[in-house]
Short mmCIF file of N, CA and C in Angstrom, two decimals:
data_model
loop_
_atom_site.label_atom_id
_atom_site.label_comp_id
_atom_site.label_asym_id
_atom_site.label_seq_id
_atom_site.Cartn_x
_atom_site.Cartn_y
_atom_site.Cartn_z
N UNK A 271 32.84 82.83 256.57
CA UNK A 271 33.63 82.95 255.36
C UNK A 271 34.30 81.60 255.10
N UNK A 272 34.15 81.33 253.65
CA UNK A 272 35.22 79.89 253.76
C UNK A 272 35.84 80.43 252.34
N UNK A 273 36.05 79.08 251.86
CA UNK A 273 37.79 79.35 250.53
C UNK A 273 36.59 80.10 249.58
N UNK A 274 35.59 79.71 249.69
CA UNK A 274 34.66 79.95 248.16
C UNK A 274 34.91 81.23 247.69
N UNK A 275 34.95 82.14 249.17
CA UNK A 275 35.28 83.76 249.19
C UNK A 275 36.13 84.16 248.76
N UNK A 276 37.09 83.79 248.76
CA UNK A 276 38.61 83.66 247.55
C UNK A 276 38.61 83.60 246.77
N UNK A 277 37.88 82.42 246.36
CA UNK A 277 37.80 81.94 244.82
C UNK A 277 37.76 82.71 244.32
N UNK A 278 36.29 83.18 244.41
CA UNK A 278 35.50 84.36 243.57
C UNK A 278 36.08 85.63 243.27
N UNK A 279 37.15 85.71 244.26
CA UNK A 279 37.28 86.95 243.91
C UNK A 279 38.21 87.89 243.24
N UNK A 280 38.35 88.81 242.42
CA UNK A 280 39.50 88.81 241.62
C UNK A 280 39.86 87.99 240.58
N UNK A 281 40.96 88.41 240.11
CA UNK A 281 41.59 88.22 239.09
C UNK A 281 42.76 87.30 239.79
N UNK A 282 43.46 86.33 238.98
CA UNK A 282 43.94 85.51 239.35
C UNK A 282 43.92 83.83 239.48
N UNK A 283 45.15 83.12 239.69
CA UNK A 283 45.11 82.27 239.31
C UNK A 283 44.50 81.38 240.70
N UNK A 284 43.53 80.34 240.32
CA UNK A 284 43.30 79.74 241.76
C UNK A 284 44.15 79.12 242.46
N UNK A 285 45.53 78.42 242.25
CA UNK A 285 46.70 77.85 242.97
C UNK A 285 46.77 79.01 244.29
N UNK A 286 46.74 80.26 243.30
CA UNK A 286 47.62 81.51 244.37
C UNK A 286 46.27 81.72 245.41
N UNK A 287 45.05 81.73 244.72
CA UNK A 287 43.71 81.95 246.23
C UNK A 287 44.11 80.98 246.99
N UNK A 288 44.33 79.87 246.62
CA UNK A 288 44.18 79.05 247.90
C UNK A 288 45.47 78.95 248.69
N UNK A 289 46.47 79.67 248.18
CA UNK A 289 47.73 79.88 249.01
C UNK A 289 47.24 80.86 249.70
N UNK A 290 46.63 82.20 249.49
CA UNK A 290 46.10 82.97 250.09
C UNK A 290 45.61 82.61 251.29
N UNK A 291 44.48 81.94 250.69
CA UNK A 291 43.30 81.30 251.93
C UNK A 291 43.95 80.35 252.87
N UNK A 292 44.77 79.42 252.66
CA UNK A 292 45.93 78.44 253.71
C UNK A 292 46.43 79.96 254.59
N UNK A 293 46.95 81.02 254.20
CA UNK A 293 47.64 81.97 254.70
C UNK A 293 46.91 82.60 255.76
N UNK A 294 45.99 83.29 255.18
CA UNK A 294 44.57 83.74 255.71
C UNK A 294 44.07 82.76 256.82
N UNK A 295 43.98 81.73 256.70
CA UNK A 295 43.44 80.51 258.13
C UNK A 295 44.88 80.69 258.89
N UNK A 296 46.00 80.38 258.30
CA UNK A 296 47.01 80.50 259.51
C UNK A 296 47.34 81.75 259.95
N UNK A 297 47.07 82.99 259.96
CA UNK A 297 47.41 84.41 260.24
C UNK A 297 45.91 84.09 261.24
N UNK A 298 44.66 84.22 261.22
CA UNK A 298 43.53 83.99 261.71
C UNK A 298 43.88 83.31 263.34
N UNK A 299 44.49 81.95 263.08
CA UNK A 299 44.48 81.07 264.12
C UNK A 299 45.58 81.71 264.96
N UNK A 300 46.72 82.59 264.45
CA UNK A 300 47.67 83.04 265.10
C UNK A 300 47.23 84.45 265.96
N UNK A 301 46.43 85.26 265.14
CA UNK A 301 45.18 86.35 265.71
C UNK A 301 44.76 85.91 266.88
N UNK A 302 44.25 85.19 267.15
CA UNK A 302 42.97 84.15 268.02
C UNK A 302 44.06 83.79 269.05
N UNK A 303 45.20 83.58 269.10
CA UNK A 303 46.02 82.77 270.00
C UNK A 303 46.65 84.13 270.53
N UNK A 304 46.54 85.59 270.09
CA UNK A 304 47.25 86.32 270.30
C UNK A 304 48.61 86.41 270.33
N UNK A 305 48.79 86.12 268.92
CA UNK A 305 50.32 86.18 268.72
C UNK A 305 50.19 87.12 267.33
N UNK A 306 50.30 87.78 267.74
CA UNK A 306 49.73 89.30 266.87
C UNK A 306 50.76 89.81 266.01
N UNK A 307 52.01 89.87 265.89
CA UNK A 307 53.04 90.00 265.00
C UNK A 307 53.23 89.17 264.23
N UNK A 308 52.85 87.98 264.51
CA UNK A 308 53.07 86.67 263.56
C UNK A 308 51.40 86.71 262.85
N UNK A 309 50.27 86.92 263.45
CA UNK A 309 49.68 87.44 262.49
C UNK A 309 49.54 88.41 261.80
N UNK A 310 50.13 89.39 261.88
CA UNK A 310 50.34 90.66 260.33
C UNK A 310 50.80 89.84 259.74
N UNK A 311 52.27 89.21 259.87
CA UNK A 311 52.99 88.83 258.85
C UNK A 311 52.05 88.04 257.93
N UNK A 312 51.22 86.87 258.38
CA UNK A 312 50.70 86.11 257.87
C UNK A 312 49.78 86.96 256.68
N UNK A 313 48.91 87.69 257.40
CA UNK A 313 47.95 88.61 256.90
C UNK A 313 48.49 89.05 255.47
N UNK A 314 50.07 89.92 255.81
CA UNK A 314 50.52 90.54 254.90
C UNK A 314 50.82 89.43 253.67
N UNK A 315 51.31 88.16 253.75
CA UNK A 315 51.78 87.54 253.43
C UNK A 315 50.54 86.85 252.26
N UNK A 316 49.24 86.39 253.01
CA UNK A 316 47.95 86.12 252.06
C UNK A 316 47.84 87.64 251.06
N UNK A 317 47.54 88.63 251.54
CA UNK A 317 47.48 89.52 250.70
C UNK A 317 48.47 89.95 249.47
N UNK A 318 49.83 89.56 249.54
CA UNK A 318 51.02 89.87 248.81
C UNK A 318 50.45 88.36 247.45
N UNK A 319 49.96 87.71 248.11
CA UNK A 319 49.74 86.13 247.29
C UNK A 319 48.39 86.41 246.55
N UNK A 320 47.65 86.87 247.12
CA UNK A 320 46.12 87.42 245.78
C UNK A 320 45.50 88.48 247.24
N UNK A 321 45.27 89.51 246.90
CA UNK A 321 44.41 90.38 247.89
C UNK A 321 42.84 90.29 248.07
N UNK A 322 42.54 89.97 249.36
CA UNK A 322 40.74 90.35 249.18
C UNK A 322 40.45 91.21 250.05
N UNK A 323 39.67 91.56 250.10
CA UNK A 323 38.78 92.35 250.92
C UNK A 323 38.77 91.81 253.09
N UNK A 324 38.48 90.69 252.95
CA UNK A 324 38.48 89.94 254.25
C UNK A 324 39.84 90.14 255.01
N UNK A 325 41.25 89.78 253.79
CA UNK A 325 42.18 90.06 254.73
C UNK A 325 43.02 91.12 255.06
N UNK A 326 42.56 92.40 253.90
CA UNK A 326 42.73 93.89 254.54
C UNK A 326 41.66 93.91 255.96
N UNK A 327 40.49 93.83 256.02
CA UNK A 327 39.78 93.63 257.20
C UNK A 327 40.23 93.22 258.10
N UNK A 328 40.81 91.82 258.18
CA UNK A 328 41.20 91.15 259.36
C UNK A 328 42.88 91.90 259.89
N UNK A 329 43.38 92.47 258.85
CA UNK A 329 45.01 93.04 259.25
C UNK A 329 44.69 94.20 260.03
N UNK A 330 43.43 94.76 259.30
CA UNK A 330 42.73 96.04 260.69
C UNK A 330 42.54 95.40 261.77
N UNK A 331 41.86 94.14 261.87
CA UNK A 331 41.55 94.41 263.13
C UNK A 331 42.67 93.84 264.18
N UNK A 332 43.71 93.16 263.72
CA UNK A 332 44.71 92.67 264.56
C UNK A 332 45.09 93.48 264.21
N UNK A 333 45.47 94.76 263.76
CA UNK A 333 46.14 96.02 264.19
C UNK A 333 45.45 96.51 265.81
N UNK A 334 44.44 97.10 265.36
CA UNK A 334 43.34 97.27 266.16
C UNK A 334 43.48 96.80 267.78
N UNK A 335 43.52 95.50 267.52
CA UNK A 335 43.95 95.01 268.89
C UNK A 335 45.86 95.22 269.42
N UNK A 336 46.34 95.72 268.52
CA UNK A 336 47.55 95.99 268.79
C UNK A 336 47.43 97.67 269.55
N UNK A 337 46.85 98.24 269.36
CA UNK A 337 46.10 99.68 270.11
C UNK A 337 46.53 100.54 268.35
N UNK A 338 46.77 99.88 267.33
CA UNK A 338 47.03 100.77 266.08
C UNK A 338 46.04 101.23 265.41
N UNK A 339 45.50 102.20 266.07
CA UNK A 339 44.38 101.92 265.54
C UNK A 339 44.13 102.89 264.28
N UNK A 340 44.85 103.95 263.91
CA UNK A 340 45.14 104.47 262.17
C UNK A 340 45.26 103.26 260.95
N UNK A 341 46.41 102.58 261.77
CA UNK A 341 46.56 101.52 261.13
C UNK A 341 45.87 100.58 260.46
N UNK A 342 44.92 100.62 261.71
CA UNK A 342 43.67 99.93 261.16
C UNK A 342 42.58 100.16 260.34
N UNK A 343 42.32 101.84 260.81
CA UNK A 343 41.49 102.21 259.98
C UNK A 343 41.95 102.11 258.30
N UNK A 344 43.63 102.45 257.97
CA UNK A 344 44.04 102.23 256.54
C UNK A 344 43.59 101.20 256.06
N UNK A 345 44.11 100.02 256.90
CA UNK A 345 43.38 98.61 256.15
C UNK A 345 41.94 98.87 255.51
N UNK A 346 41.04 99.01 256.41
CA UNK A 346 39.68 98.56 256.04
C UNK A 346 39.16 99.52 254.86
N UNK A 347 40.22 100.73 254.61
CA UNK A 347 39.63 101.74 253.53
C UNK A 347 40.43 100.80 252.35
N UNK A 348 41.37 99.98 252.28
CA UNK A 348 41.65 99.42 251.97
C UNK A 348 41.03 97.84 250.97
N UNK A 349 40.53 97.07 251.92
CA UNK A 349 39.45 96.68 252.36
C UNK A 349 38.44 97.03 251.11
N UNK A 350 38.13 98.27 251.71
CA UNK A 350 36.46 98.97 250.56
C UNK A 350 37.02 99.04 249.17
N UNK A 351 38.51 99.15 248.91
CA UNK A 351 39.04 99.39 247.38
C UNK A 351 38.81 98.35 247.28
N UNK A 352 38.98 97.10 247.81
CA UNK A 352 39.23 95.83 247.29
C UNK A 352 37.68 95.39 246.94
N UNK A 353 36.77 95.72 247.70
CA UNK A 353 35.37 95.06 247.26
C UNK A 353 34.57 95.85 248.05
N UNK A 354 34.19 97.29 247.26
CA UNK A 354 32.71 97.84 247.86
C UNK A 354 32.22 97.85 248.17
N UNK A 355 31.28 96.41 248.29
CA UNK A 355 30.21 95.62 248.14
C UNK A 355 30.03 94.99 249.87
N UNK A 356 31.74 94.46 250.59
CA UNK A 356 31.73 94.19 251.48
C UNK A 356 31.70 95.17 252.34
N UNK A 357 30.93 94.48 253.49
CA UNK A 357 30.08 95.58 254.83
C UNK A 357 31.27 95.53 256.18
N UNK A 358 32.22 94.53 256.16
CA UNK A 358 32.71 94.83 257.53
C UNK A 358 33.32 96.11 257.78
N UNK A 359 34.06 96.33 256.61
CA UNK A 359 35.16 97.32 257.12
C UNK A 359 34.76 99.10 257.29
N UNK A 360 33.32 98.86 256.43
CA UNK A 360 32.68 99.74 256.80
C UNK A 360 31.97 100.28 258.26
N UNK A 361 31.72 99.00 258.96
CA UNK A 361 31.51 98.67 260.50
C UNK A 361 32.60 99.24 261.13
N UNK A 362 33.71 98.36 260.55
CA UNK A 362 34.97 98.37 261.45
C UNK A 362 35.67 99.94 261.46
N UNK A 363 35.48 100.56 260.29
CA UNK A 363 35.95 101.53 260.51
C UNK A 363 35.31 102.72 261.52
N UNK A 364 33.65 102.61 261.41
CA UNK A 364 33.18 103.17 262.83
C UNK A 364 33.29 102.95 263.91
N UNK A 365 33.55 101.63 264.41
CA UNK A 365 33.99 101.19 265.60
C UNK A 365 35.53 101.84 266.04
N UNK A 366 36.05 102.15 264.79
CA UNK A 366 37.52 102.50 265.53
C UNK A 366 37.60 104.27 265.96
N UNK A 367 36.13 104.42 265.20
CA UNK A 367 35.92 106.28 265.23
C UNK A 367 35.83 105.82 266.99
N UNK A 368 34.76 105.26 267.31
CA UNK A 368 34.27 105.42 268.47
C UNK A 368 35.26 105.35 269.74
N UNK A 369 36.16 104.35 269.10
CA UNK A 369 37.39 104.37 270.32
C UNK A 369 38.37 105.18 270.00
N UNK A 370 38.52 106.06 269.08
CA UNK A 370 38.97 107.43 269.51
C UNK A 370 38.04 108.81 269.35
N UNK A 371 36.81 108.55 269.98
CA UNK A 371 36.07 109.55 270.90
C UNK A 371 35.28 110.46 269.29
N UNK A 372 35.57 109.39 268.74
CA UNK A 372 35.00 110.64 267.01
C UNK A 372 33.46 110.21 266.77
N UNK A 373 32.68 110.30 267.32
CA UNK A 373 31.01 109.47 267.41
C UNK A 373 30.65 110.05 266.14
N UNK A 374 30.34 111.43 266.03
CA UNK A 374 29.83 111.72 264.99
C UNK A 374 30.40 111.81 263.91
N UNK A 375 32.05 111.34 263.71
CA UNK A 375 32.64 110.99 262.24
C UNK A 375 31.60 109.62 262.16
N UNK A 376 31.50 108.37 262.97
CA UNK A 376 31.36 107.14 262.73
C UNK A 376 29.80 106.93 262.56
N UNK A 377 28.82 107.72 262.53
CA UNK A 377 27.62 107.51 262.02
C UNK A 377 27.59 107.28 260.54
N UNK A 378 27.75 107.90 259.65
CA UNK A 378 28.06 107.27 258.18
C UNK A 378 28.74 106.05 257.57
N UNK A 379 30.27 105.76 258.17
CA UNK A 379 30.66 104.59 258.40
C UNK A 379 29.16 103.41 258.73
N UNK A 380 28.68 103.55 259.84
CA UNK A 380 27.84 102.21 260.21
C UNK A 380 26.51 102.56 259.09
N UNK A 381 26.18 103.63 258.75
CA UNK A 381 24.62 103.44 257.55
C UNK A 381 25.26 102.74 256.71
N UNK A 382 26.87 102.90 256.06
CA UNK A 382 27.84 102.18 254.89
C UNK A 382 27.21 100.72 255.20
N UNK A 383 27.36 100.29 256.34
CA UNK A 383 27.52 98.99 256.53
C UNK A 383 26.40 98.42 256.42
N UNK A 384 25.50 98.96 257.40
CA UNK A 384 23.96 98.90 256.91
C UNK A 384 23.82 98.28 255.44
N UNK A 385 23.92 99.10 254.79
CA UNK A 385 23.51 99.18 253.58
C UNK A 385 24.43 97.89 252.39
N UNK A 386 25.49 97.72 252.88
CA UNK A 386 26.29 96.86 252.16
C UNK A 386 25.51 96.09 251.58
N UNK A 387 26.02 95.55 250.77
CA UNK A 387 25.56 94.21 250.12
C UNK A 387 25.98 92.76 250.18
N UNK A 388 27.23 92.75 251.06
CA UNK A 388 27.93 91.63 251.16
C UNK A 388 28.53 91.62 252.49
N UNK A 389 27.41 91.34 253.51
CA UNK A 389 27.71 91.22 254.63
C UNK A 389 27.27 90.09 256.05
N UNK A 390 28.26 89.22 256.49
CA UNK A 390 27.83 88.32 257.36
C UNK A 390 27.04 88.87 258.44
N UNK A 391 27.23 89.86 259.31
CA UNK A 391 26.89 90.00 260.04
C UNK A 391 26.01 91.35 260.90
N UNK A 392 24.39 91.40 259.85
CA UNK A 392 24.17 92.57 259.40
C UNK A 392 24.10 93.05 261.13
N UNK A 393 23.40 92.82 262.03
CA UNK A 393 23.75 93.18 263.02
C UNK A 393 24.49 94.38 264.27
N UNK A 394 25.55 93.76 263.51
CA UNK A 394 26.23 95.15 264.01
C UNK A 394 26.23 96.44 263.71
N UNK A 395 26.45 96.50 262.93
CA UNK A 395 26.38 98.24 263.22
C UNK A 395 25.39 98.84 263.34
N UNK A 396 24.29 98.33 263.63
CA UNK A 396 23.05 98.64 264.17
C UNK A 396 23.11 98.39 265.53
N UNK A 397 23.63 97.77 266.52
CA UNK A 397 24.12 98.12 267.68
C UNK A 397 25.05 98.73 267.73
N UNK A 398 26.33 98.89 266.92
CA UNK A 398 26.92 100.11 267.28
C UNK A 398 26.51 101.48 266.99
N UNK A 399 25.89 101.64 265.36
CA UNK A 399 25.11 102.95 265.56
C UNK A 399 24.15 103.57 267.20
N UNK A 400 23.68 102.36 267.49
CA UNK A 400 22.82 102.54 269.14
C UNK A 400 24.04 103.17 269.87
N UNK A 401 25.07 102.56 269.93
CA UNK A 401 25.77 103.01 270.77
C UNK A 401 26.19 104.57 270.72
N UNK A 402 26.37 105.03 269.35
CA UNK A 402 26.81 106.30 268.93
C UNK A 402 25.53 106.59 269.69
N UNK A 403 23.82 106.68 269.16
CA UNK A 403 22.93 107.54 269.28
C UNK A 403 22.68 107.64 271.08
N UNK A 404 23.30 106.53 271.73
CA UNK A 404 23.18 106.89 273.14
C UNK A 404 24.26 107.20 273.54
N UNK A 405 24.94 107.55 273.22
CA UNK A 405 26.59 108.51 273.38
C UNK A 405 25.94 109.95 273.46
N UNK A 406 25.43 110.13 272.29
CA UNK A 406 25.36 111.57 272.20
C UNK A 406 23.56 111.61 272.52
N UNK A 407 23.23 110.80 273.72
CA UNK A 407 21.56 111.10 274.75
C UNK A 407 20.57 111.24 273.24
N UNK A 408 20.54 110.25 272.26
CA UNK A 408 19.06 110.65 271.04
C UNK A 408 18.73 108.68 271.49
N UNK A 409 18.06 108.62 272.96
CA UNK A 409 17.19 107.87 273.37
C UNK A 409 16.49 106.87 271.76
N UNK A 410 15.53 107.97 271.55
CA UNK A 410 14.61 107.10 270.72
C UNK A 410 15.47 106.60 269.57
N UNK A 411 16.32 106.94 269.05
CA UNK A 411 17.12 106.60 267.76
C UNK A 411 18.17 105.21 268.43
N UNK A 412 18.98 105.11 269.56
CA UNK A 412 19.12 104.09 270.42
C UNK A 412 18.49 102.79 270.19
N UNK A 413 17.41 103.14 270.81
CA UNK A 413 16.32 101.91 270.87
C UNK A 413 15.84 101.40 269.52
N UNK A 414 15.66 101.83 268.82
CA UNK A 414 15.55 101.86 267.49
C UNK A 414 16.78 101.27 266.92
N UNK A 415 17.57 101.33 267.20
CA UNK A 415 18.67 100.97 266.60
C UNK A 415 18.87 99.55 267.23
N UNK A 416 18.97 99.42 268.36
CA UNK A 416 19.04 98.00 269.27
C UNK A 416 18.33 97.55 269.01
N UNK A 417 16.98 97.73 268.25
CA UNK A 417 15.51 97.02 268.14
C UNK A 417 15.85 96.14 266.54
N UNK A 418 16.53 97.15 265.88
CA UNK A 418 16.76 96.51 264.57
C UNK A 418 18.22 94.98 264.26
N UNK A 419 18.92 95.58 265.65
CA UNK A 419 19.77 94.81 265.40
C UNK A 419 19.30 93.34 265.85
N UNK A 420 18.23 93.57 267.13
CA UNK A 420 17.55 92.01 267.47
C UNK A 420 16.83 91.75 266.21
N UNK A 421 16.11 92.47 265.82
CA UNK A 421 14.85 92.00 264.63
C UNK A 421 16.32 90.79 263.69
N UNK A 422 17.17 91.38 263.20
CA UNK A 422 18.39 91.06 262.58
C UNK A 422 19.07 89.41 262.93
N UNK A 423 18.88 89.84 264.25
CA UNK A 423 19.96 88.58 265.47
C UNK A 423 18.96 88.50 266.17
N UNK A 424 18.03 87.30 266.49
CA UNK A 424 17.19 88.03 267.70
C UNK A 424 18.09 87.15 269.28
N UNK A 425 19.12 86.79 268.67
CA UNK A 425 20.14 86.07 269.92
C UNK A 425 21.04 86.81 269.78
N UNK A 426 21.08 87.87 269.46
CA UNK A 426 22.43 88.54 269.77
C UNK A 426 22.13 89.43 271.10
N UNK A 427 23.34 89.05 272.35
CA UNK A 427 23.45 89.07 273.65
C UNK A 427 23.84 90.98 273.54
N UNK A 428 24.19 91.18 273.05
CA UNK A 428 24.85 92.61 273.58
C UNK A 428 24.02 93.95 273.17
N UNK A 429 22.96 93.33 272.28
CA UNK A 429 21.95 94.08 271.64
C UNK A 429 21.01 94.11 272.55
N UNK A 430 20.30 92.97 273.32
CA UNK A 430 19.43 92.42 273.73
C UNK A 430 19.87 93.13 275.18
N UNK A 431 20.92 93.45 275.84
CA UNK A 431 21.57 93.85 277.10
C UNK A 431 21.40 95.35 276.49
N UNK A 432 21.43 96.15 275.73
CA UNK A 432 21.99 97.41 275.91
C UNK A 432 20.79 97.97 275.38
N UNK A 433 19.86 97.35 274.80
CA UNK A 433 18.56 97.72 275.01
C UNK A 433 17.29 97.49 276.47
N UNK A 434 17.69 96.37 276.92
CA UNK A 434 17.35 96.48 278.68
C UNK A 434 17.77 97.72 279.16
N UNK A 435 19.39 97.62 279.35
CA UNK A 435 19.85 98.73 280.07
C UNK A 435 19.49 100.11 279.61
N UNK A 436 19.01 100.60 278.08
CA UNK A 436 18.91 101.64 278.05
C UNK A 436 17.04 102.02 278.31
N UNK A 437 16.51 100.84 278.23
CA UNK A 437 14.86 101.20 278.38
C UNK A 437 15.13 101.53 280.16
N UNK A 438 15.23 100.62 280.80
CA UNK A 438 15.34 100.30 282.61
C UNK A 438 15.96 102.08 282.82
N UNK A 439 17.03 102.29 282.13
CA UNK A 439 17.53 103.41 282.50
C UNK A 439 16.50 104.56 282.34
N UNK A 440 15.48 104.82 281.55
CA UNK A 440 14.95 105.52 280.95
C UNK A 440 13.66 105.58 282.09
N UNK A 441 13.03 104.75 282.50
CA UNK A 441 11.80 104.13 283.03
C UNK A 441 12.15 104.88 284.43
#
């Protein structure tokens, strides 16, 4: 993601995106350093200045890592008001089903994401869908799912591992 993603988006004057986006990089770098209260604020602070989609996303997920995880999920529905189109929060919001034990709420969530139209990192939720379908033992839908996320990434490490581990397991 860079400023361009701002730009574009919304209504508004560009002075205020790029106050946003300055906001948005410093809430980010404060995320990353784990100083997690000082990034909401930041978060909140880009969003109060022009709202996008990325930084309802990112306030989920440094919720998220705060163990908030309602919290988080609000953002990213949040998030989807702000731009449809974007795929994370559709990810993100299955990922947070999964860590509170809801597998089969979070299968729809990850096809969302799938399907997005505006998404960096199609990838994932095609390993996390795997993860749901080997949660609940549907083997072939698993592999299938890990298979798509390499076809996708063919360097993505955790896809590439949890499809070993689930063939080896199987064999």
């Amino acid at each position: 993601m860079d400023i361009q993603d701002f730009l574009i988006q919304g209504e508004g004057r560009e002075e205020d995106k790029r106050q946003a986006w300055d906001l948005f990089q410093q809430a980010y770098e404060q995320q990353m350093k784990r100083e997690l209260e000082e990034a909401v604020n930041l978060y909140k602070k880009s969003l109060a200045t022009h709202p996008t989609a990325e930084a309802y996303t990112f306030l989920g997920w440094t919720y998220s890592w705060m163990g908030r995880i309602d919290e988080a999920i609000e953002e990213c529905h949040k998030a989807i008001e702000q731009d449809p189109d974007f795929g994370n929060p559709y990810n993100d919001i299955g990922a947070y089903l999964i860590e509170k034990g809801e597998f089969e709420e979070a299968i729809p969530w990850f096809q969302k994401a799938i399907h997005a139209k505006r998404y960096e990192s199609p990838a994932y939720p095609h390993l996390n869908l795997g993860r749901v379908y080997e949660r609940k033992g549907n083997w072939t839908e698993a592999i299938d799912s890990y298979k798509k996320a390499l076809a996708l990434d063919p360097n993505y490490g955790l896809a590439r591992k949890a499809l070993g581990r689930l063939v080896s397991s199987l064999n």
